[in-house]
Every structure is written in C-alpha cells, then in structure tokens.
Amino acid sequence: QDTNKYSLLKNIVYIFKIVWNFDKRRVILGILNSATVYLLEIYTSIIFFRYVFEAIGEKANFQRVIMFIIGSLILYMGINLYQLWYTKYYEPVSDTEMYQKLAQLVFDKAVSVELSCYDDADFYNKYTMAMSGIEQRIKTIMGNTFNIVGSTIEAVIVYITLYSIDKWAALVGVFPIIANYVFAYFYNQYVFQRDKENMPWVRKRDYVNRMVYLKKYSQEFRMTNGYRIIRDTYFNAFEEMFSVFRKYRNKLFIFHFSDMVFSFFLVMQGLLFYGAYRAMVTKSISISDFAVFSSIMTNATFSIKSISSNLTNLINAGLYIDNFRSFLGYNNNLKESLTPIIP
C-alpha cells in the first residue's frame, strides 16, 4: 500500500511537471479557479450567514447590512465571471494546445525507438495504453488533485468553526468519516464482488447482442436453429445476472442505507434539531451561530465525500499514467533521438 501511495504521488508530480513545462499559466489559473470554488463556499456558509443573522439579532443599521449584501453580490459575480471565463474560454483553448504538445511528445518518442520494439508485445501494449485517453487522464489528475486539496482545507476550516461553537457537535462530524471509510468501503467491496461474479454472464449477453445485430448474417441467423440456441443463452445469462443481484441486494442495501444515515440524516437533520434546541430552548448559542451551525455540516459532509471520490479517480487514472511514464522513459539504442526533454 505504501508503494502504491508513493507511486500515486510520483504520478501526480510527473503530470504537473509536464503541464508546467507546456503552459505554466494553466497550472496557476487552475489552482486559482479551484480555490475560488471552495473559498466561496466557506465565505457563504461561515462569514455571510453569521454576519447577516448577527445584524438581524442586534438590529444593526439597515444600510450597513444592505451594503454588506451588495458587496457580497459583487464578490460572487466577480468570482463567477472568472470561473465562467476559465471553464468556457481559457480551459478549452488551453486543452487543445496541451493535447497537441502532448501528442507531439508521444509521437516523437514513438519514432525515436528502434523498429524491433514494435515486435515486442509488452512495448506495444505500453505504447497503445500511453495514447489511450491520456489527455483526459491528465486533466482528471489535475482537477482531482485541486479538488482534494480544496476539500481538505474546507473540511478542516469547517470542523474548527464547528468546534468553536460547540465541541460536542464537532464530534458528530466524525459520522461522515465513519460512513465514508467504513460503510461506503464495504458497499464498494460488495459492488466489486457482484460485478466480478456477473462478468461471465455479461460477456454472454454482449456476445449474443453482437451476434443477433450483425447486419451481414442477421437474416440467415434468424432462420436457423442457431437463433433459438443463442436466444436461450441470452435469457439464461439474464437469469444468472438476476441471481447474482439478488445475492448481494440485502448487503448493498444495508451498507448504502447506513452510509446515507451517517452521512446526511444524523449530520444534517440531527445537528439541525440540536442547534435549534440550543438556540431556542436553552439559548446557549446565538441565532447567528445556529445559522452557521446548520449550514457548515453540509459542506463538511460533501467535502469528505469529495475527497474519497476524487482519490479513487486519481488512483484509476494513475494506472494509465504508469504506462505513460514507462513509455516515455524507455531507453532506446538509437544514437539519434527525437525525444524532447521530459520531466
């Protein structure tokens, strides 16, 4: 596991070095774009709500409150305009330029190796996998890395804020962690086992689909006894798939239901009732704290979920990056090499 972690970190650093060499602005503006997303969420759930509800509770000057809201709207508009410019204008253009440079990098490496390499099945597999959607995987690694860092910082700030309001309520913040790394883990394990057991039947189903819808021999195929045999195979595959689904449905339901309860119901509704009790019955927290109280746990839950899902995407993309690195790092015996300097 430690080796996999180090390999993942090496892949991330490797990809960022490549993109940095291609276009430094892409890395800097990508970090800025991701930062604005999470800063906006923190500002809204902690600063904005607290200020507005404190102003209402203290019967502050109406003009001052309106000016704060207008200033916040200007901030939101400025950030949204930047995000719109980045995602709709800059990123597509930068992607096209980066993909062109990336393709040139791979093609230069491909023509620089000796021809005998292409008789090696292992080398050829690495070459084809290196080109298999590498541009999208680089984009995935960059985006998911930004999201993991942003979600982690947001979760830490949220938990510190929650602890400053009520230290016991901060313990409830452990529930999404339990849900995500216990219940969701077992849920995903059972999904994997279910899909693994279904694989032979899925292959049979897909094979029949290809046979039946084959245009060249479709008419002849349906006019023979072979169609009846293949049809029975098709329905048998579905029966076996249903059997596997029934085998795992109770386990999947239990773990998924537990995940939802610990991730959302106990956190959101539970803390909402607890905060309302402290604000309206015991009056031990202010209305402004209650407003922050009821909003930040939603952010914390989705931040933890985001960390887990983005980490999974990084690991999956990293499997292809290993082949990409191995291909570009191949040492050929030719004296002349067209391979550009790579990180």
Short mmCIF file of C-alpha atoms in Angstrom, two decimals:
data_model
loop_
_atom_site.label_atom_id
_atom_site.label_comp_id
_atom_site.label_asym_id
_atom_site.label_seq_id
_atom_site.Cartn_x
_atom_site.Cartn_y
_atom_site.Cartn_z
CA GLN A 1 0.00 0.00 0.00
CA ASP A 2 2.85 2.38 0.81
CA THR A 3 4.37 1.63 -2.60
CA ASN A 4 1.06 2.47 -4.27
CA LYS A 5 0.85 5.74 -2.34
CA TYR A 6 4.37 6.73 -3.39
CA SER A 7 3.62 5.70 -6.98
CA LEU A 8 0.47 7.86 -6.95
CA LEU A 9 2.38 10.86 -5.63
CA LYS A 10 5.11 10.36 -8.25
CA ASN A 11 2.48 10.22 -11.00
CA ILE A 12 0.85 13.44 -9.77
CA VAL A 13 4.19 15.27 -9.60
CA TYR A 14 5.18 13.88 -13.01
CA ILE A 15 1.98 15.10 -14.68
CA PHE A 16 2.20 18.54 -13.10
CA LYS A 17 5.79 18.88 -14.32
CA ILE A 18 4.69 18.08 -17.87
CA VAL A 19 1.81 20.56 -17.78
CA TRP A 20 4.05 23.18 -16.14
CA ASN A 21 6.55 22.81 -18.98
CA PHE A 22 3.75 23.08 -21.54
CA ASP A 23 1.89 26.03 -20.01
CA LYS A 24 2.65 27.48 -16.58
CA ARG A 25 -0.48 29.62 -16.70
CA ARG A 26 -2.66 26.51 -16.90
CA VAL A 27 -1.42 25.27 -13.52
CA ILE A 28 -1.63 28.68 -11.83
CA LEU A 29 -5.07 29.56 -13.19
CA GLY A 30 -6.33 26.04 -12.44
CA ILE A 31 -5.28 26.40 -8.80
CA LEU A 32 -6.94 29.82 -8.66
CA ASN A 33 -10.16 28.50 -10.20
CA SER A 34 -10.38 25.62 -7.72
CA ALA A 35 -9.54 27.92 -4.80
CA THR A 36 -12.36 30.33 -5.68
CA VAL A 37 -14.90 27.47 -5.57
CA TYR A 38 -14.02 26.44 -2.02
CA LEU A 39 -13.37 29.96 -0.74
CA LEU A 40 -16.83 30.96 -1.95
CA GLU A 41 -18.42 28.04 -0.10
CA ILE A 42 -16.55 28.90 3.11
CA TYR A 43 -17.41 32.58 2.78
CA THR A 44 -21.11 31.86 2.25
CA SER A 45 -21.60 29.25 4.98
CA ILE A 46 -19.48 30.90 7.69
CA ILE A 47 -18.96 34.62 7.10
CA PHE A 48 -22.05 35.67 5.13
CA PHE A 49 -24.67 33.82 7.20
CA ARG A 50 -23.06 34.79 10.51
CA TYR A 51 -22.89 38.49 9.62
CA VAL A 52 -26.46 38.71 8.31
CA PHE A 53 -28.04 36.89 11.27
CA GLU A 54 -25.92 38.79 13.80
CA ALA A 55 -27.06 42.04 12.17
CA ILE A 56 -30.70 40.93 12.40
CA GLY A 57 -30.31 39.86 16.03
CA GLU A 58 -28.58 43.09 17.03
CA LYS A 59 -30.94 45.21 14.91
CA ALA A 60 -27.99 46.72 13.11
CA ASN A 61 -28.22 49.65 10.72
CA PHE A 62 -30.18 48.53 7.67
CA GLN A 63 -27.98 50.46 5.26
CA ARG A 64 -24.87 48.74 6.62
CA VAL A 65 -26.45 45.33 6.10
CA ILE A 66 -27.51 46.20 2.55
CA MET A 67 -24.00 47.43 1.72
CA PHE A 68 -22.55 44.16 3.01
CA ILE A 69 -25.00 42.13 0.89
CA ILE A 70 -24.25 44.25 -2.19
CA GLY A 71 -20.51 43.82 -1.60
CA SER A 72 -21.03 40.06 -1.30
CA LEU A 73 -23.01 40.03 -4.55
CA ILE A 74 -20.20 41.88 -6.33
CA LEU A 75 -17.75 39.31 -4.94
CA TYR A 76 -19.97 36.44 -6.14
CA MET A 77 -20.35 38.00 -9.58
CA GLY A 78 -16.61 38.60 -9.92
CA ILE A 79 -15.76 35.03 -8.95
CA ASN A 80 -18.49 33.58 -11.17
CA LEU A 81 -17.28 35.64 -14.12
CA TYR A 82 -13.75 34.38 -13.60
CA GLN A 83 -14.96 30.75 -13.35
CA LEU A 84 -17.06 31.22 -16.48
CA TRP A 85 -14.07 32.69 -18.37
CA TYR A 86 -11.82 29.86 -17.19
CA THR A 87 -14.15 26.93 -17.95
CA LYS A 88 -15.77 28.24 -21.15
CA TYR A 89 -12.94 30.15 -22.80
CA TYR A 90 -9.47 29.59 -21.38
CA GLU A 91 -9.63 25.89 -20.47
CA PRO A 92 -10.90 24.61 -23.89
CA VAL A 93 -8.24 26.61 -25.73
CA SER A 94 -5.54 25.52 -23.29
CA ASP A 95 -6.70 21.89 -23.57
CA THR A 96 -6.35 21.96 -27.35
CA GLU A 97 -2.83 23.39 -27.16
CA MET A 98 -1.82 20.98 -24.41
CA TYR A 99 -3.18 17.94 -26.30
CA GLN A 100 -1.25 18.99 -29.41
CA LYS A 101 2.01 19.26 -27.47
CA LEU A 102 1.27 16.00 -25.68
CA ALA A 103 0.64 14.14 -28.94
CA GLN A 104 3.86 15.57 -30.37
CA LEU A 105 5.73 14.38 -27.28
CA VAL A 106 4.41 10.81 -27.64
CA PHE A 107 4.85 10.65 -31.42
CA ASP A 108 8.43 11.94 -31.20
CA LYS A 109 9.17 9.19 -28.71
CA ALA A 110 7.46 6.59 -30.90
CA VAL A 111 9.58 7.39 -33.97
CA SER A 112 12.81 7.59 -31.97
CA VAL A 113 12.84 3.94 -30.89
CA GLU A 114 14.13 1.07 -32.97
CA LEU A 115 11.61 -0.79 -35.14
CA SER A 116 12.20 -4.04 -33.33
CA CYS A 117 10.44 -2.58 -30.28
CA TYR A 118 7.12 -2.85 -32.07
CA ASP A 119 7.60 -6.62 -32.34
CA ASP A 120 7.65 -6.69 -28.53
CA ALA A 121 4.07 -7.18 -27.32
CA ASP A 122 4.82 -5.61 -23.93
CA PHE A 123 6.29 -2.48 -25.50
CA TYR A 124 3.42 -2.16 -27.99
CA ASN A 125 0.85 -2.51 -25.21
CA LYS A 126 2.57 0.28 -23.31
CA TYR A 127 2.55 2.43 -26.43
CA THR A 128 -1.18 1.94 -27.08
CA MET A 129 -2.07 2.44 -23.41
CA ALA A 130 0.11 5.55 -23.27
CA MET A 131 -2.04 7.06 -26.02
CA SER A 132 -5.34 5.76 -24.63
CA GLY A 133 -7.16 8.90 -23.46
CA ILE A 134 -4.01 10.31 -21.88
CA GLU A 135 -5.13 13.90 -22.45
CA GLN A 136 -8.33 13.34 -20.47
CA ARG A 137 -6.48 11.48 -17.73
CA ILE A 138 -4.04 14.36 -17.30
CA LYS A 139 -6.98 16.71 -16.97
CA THR A 140 -8.57 14.31 -14.47
CA ILE A 141 -5.42 14.14 -12.34
CA MET A 142 -5.07 17.92 -12.26
CA GLY A 143 -8.73 18.54 -11.44
CA ASN A 144 -8.96 15.83 -8.80
CA THR A 145 -5.75 16.96 -7.12
CA PHE A 146 -7.07 20.52 -6.88
CA ASN A 147 -10.38 19.19 -5.51
CA ILE A 148 -8.73 17.00 -2.88
CA VAL A 149 -6.60 19.88 -1.58
CA GLY A 150 -9.55 22.29 -1.62
CA SER A 151 -11.94 19.84 0.03
CA THR A 152 -9.42 19.00 2.75
CA ILE A 153 -8.82 22.66 3.60
CA GLU A 154 -12.55 23.35 3.59
CA ALA A 155 -13.27 20.38 5.88
CA VAL A 156 -10.58 21.49 8.37
CA ILE A 157 -11.93 25.07 8.47
CA VAL A 158 -15.49 23.79 8.89
CA TYR A 159 -14.59 21.48 11.78
CA ILE A 160 -12.59 24.20 13.54
CA THR A 161 -15.55 26.57 13.21
CA LEU A 162 -17.98 23.94 14.45
CA TYR A 163 -15.75 23.15 17.42
CA SER A 164 -15.59 26.85 18.34
CA ILE A 165 -19.40 26.89 18.51
CA ASP A 166 -19.99 23.54 20.21
CA LYS A 167 -17.28 20.98 20.89
CA TRP A 168 -19.81 18.17 21.30
CA ALA A 169 -21.40 18.94 17.98
CA ALA A 170 -17.96 18.69 16.38
CA LEU A 171 -17.94 15.01 17.36
CA VAL A 172 -20.89 14.50 15.05
CA GLY A 173 -18.53 15.46 12.28
CA VAL A 174 -16.92 12.05 12.75
CA PHE A 175 -20.09 10.41 11.38
CA PRO A 176 -19.39 11.25 7.70
CA ILE A 177 -15.87 9.89 8.12
CA ILE A 178 -17.24 6.63 9.55
CA ALA A 179 -19.82 6.45 6.77
CA ASN A 180 -17.33 7.17 4.03
CA TYR A 181 -14.48 4.93 5.14
CA VAL A 182 -16.44 2.08 6.74
CA PHE A 183 -19.92 1.69 5.28
CA ALA A 184 -19.05 3.06 1.83
CA TYR A 185 -15.91 0.91 1.78
CA PHE A 186 -17.84 -2.32 2.36
CA TYR A 187 -20.51 -1.18 -0.08
CA ASN A 188 -17.93 -0.69 -2.82
CA GLN A 189 -16.32 -4.04 -1.99
CA TYR A 190 -19.63 -5.86 -2.44
CA VAL A 191 -20.35 -3.96 -5.65
CA PHE A 192 -16.96 -5.08 -6.96
CA GLN A 193 -17.64 -8.70 -5.98
CA ARG A 194 -21.10 -8.56 -7.56
CA ASP A 195 -19.77 -7.15 -10.82
CA LYS A 196 -16.95 -9.70 -10.83
CA GLU A 197 -19.39 -12.60 -10.46
CA ASN A 198 -21.60 -11.10 -13.16
CA MET A 199 -18.77 -10.71 -15.65
CA PRO A 200 -19.15 -14.14 -17.36
CA TRP A 201 -22.89 -13.56 -17.81
CA VAL A 202 -22.35 -10.02 -19.06
CA ARG A 203 -19.93 -11.38 -21.65
CA LYS A 204 -22.50 -13.94 -22.79
CA ARG A 205 -25.19 -11.28 -23.04
CA ASP A 206 -22.95 -8.95 -25.03
CA TYR A 207 -21.82 -11.78 -27.27
CA VAL A 208 -25.43 -12.63 -28.17
CA ASN A 209 -26.15 -8.95 -28.82
CA ARG A 210 -23.28 -8.77 -31.27
CA MET A 211 -24.37 -11.96 -33.00
CA VAL A 212 -28.04 -11.02 -33.31
CA TYR A 213 -27.44 -7.49 -34.53
CA LEU A 214 -24.73 -8.44 -37.01
CA LYS A 215 -26.09 -6.96 -40.21
CA LYS A 216 -24.36 -9.25 -42.67
CA TYR A 217 -25.82 -12.53 -41.40
CA SER A 218 -28.84 -11.37 -39.39
CA GLN A 219 -31.46 -12.81 -41.74
CA GLU A 220 -29.76 -16.20 -42.16
CA PHE A 221 -29.08 -16.38 -38.45
CA ARG A 222 -32.74 -15.94 -37.50
CA MET A 223 -33.89 -18.58 -39.98
CA THR A 224 -31.83 -21.38 -38.39
CA ASN A 225 -31.99 -23.30 -35.12
CA GLY A 226 -28.90 -21.40 -34.04
CA TYR A 227 -31.08 -18.43 -33.19
CA ARG A 228 -33.12 -20.44 -30.70
CA ILE A 229 -29.97 -21.75 -29.03
CA ILE A 230 -28.41 -18.33 -28.82
CA ARG A 231 -31.70 -16.85 -27.55
CA ASP A 232 -31.79 -19.40 -24.71
CA THR A 233 -28.21 -18.48 -23.88
CA TYR A 234 -29.22 -14.82 -23.80
CA PHE A 235 -32.12 -15.30 -21.38
CA ASN A 236 -30.06 -17.70 -19.27
CA ALA A 237 -27.40 -15.00 -18.91
CA PHE A 238 -30.02 -12.57 -17.61
CA GLU A 239 -31.37 -15.14 -15.16
CA GLU A 240 -27.87 -15.69 -13.78
CA MET A 241 -27.33 -11.93 -13.55
CA PHE A 242 -30.59 -11.52 -11.62
CA SER A 243 -29.49 -14.33 -9.32
CA VAL A 244 -26.25 -12.52 -8.54
CA PHE A 245 -28.13 -9.24 -7.96
CA ARG A 246 -30.48 -10.98 -5.52
CA LYS A 247 -27.49 -12.49 -3.73
CA TYR A 248 -25.99 -9.07 -2.93
CA ARG A 249 -29.04 -6.81 -2.74
CA ASN A 250 -29.59 -7.08 1.06
CA LYS A 251 -25.93 -6.40 1.89
CA LEU A 252 -25.77 -3.49 -0.53
CA PHE A 253 -28.99 -2.02 0.87
CA ILE A 254 -27.77 -2.24 4.48
CA PHE A 255 -24.41 -0.59 3.83
CA HIS A 256 -25.84 2.04 1.48
CA PHE A 257 -28.63 2.88 3.92
CA SER A 258 -26.13 3.12 6.81
CA ASP A 259 -23.92 5.35 4.67
CA MET A 260 -26.84 7.71 3.95
CA VAL A 261 -27.93 7.81 7.61
CA PHE A 262 -24.47 8.59 8.97
CA SER A 263 -23.52 10.93 6.13
CA PHE A 264 -26.67 13.02 5.88
CA PHE A 265 -29.54 12.27 8.27
CA LEU A 266 -27.63 12.23 11.59
CA VAL A 267 -25.40 15.10 10.47
CA MET A 268 -27.87 17.45 8.82
CA GLN A 269 -31.21 16.78 10.49
CA GLY A 270 -29.61 15.68 13.76
CA LEU A 271 -27.45 18.78 14.11
CA LEU A 272 -30.29 20.98 12.92
CA PHE A 273 -32.54 19.81 15.76
CA TYR A 274 -29.69 20.00 18.25
CA GLY A 275 -28.77 23.53 17.16
CA ALA A 276 -32.41 24.62 17.26
CA TYR A 277 -32.72 23.23 20.80
CA ARG A 278 -29.65 25.16 21.98
CA ALA A 279 -30.68 28.37 20.23
CA MET A 280 -34.39 28.45 21.13
CA VAL A 281 -34.73 26.39 24.34
CA THR A 282 -31.50 26.69 26.33
CA LYS A 283 -30.46 29.88 24.47
CA SER A 284 -26.83 28.85 24.86
CA ILE A 285 -25.89 29.82 21.30
CA SER A 286 -26.90 32.83 19.24
CA ILE A 287 -29.13 32.77 16.17
CA SER A 288 -26.12 33.65 14.02
CA ASP A 289 -24.19 30.67 15.40
CA PHE A 290 -27.22 28.48 14.72
CA ALA A 291 -27.30 29.69 11.10
CA VAL A 292 -23.62 28.79 10.68
CA PHE A 293 -24.21 25.61 12.64
CA SER A 294 -26.93 24.40 10.27
CA SER A 295 -25.07 25.20 7.06
CA ILE A 296 -21.44 24.18 7.54
CA MET A 297 -22.06 20.48 8.21
CA THR A 298 -23.49 20.11 4.72
CA ASN A 299 -20.21 21.43 3.38
CA ALA A 300 -18.22 19.12 5.65
CA THR A 301 -20.15 16.05 4.51
CA PHE A 302 -19.76 16.80 0.82
CA SER A 303 -16.08 17.71 1.34
CA ILE A 304 -15.34 14.29 2.83
CA LYS A 305 -17.31 12.58 0.05
CA SER A 306 -15.42 14.65 -2.50
CA ILE A 307 -12.03 13.67 -1.05
CA SER A 308 -12.89 9.98 -1.30
CA SER A 309 -14.34 10.07 -4.84
CA ASN A 310 -11.52 12.24 -6.20
CA LEU A 311 -8.90 10.00 -4.61
CA THR A 312 -10.50 6.98 -6.30
CA ASN A 313 -10.40 8.79 -9.65
CA LEU A 314 -6.75 9.64 -9.09
CA ILE A 315 -5.85 6.01 -8.40
CA ASN A 316 -7.70 4.82 -11.51
CA ALA A 317 -6.04 7.43 -13.72
CA GLY A 318 -2.66 6.65 -12.14
CA LEU A 319 -2.76 3.11 -13.55
CA TYR A 320 -2.59 4.57 -17.06
CA ILE A 321 -0.03 7.20 -16.12
CA ASP A 322 2.33 4.38 -15.08
CA ASN A 323 2.29 3.13 -18.67
CA PHE A 324 2.68 6.66 -19.98
CA ARG A 325 5.76 7.24 -17.81
CA SER A 326 7.20 3.85 -18.69
CA PHE A 327 6.79 4.52 -22.42
CA LEU A 328 8.33 7.99 -22.36
CA GLY A 329 11.11 6.77 -20.09
CA TYR A 330 12.10 3.92 -22.43
CA ASN A 331 15.82 3.94 -23.20
CA ASN A 332 16.38 3.10 -26.86
CA ASN A 333 19.62 2.10 -28.50
CA LEU A 334 19.47 4.60 -31.35
CA LYS A 335 22.18 7.25 -31.33
CA GLU A 336 19.86 9.94 -32.63
CA SER A 337 16.78 10.61 -30.62
CA LEU A 338 13.89 12.88 -31.40
CA THR A 339 12.62 12.67 -27.84
CA PRO A 340 12.27 16.11 -26.26
CA ILE A 341 13.33 16.76 -22.72
CA ILE A 342 10.67 15.50 -20.35
CA PRO A 343 10.38 15.94 -16.63
#
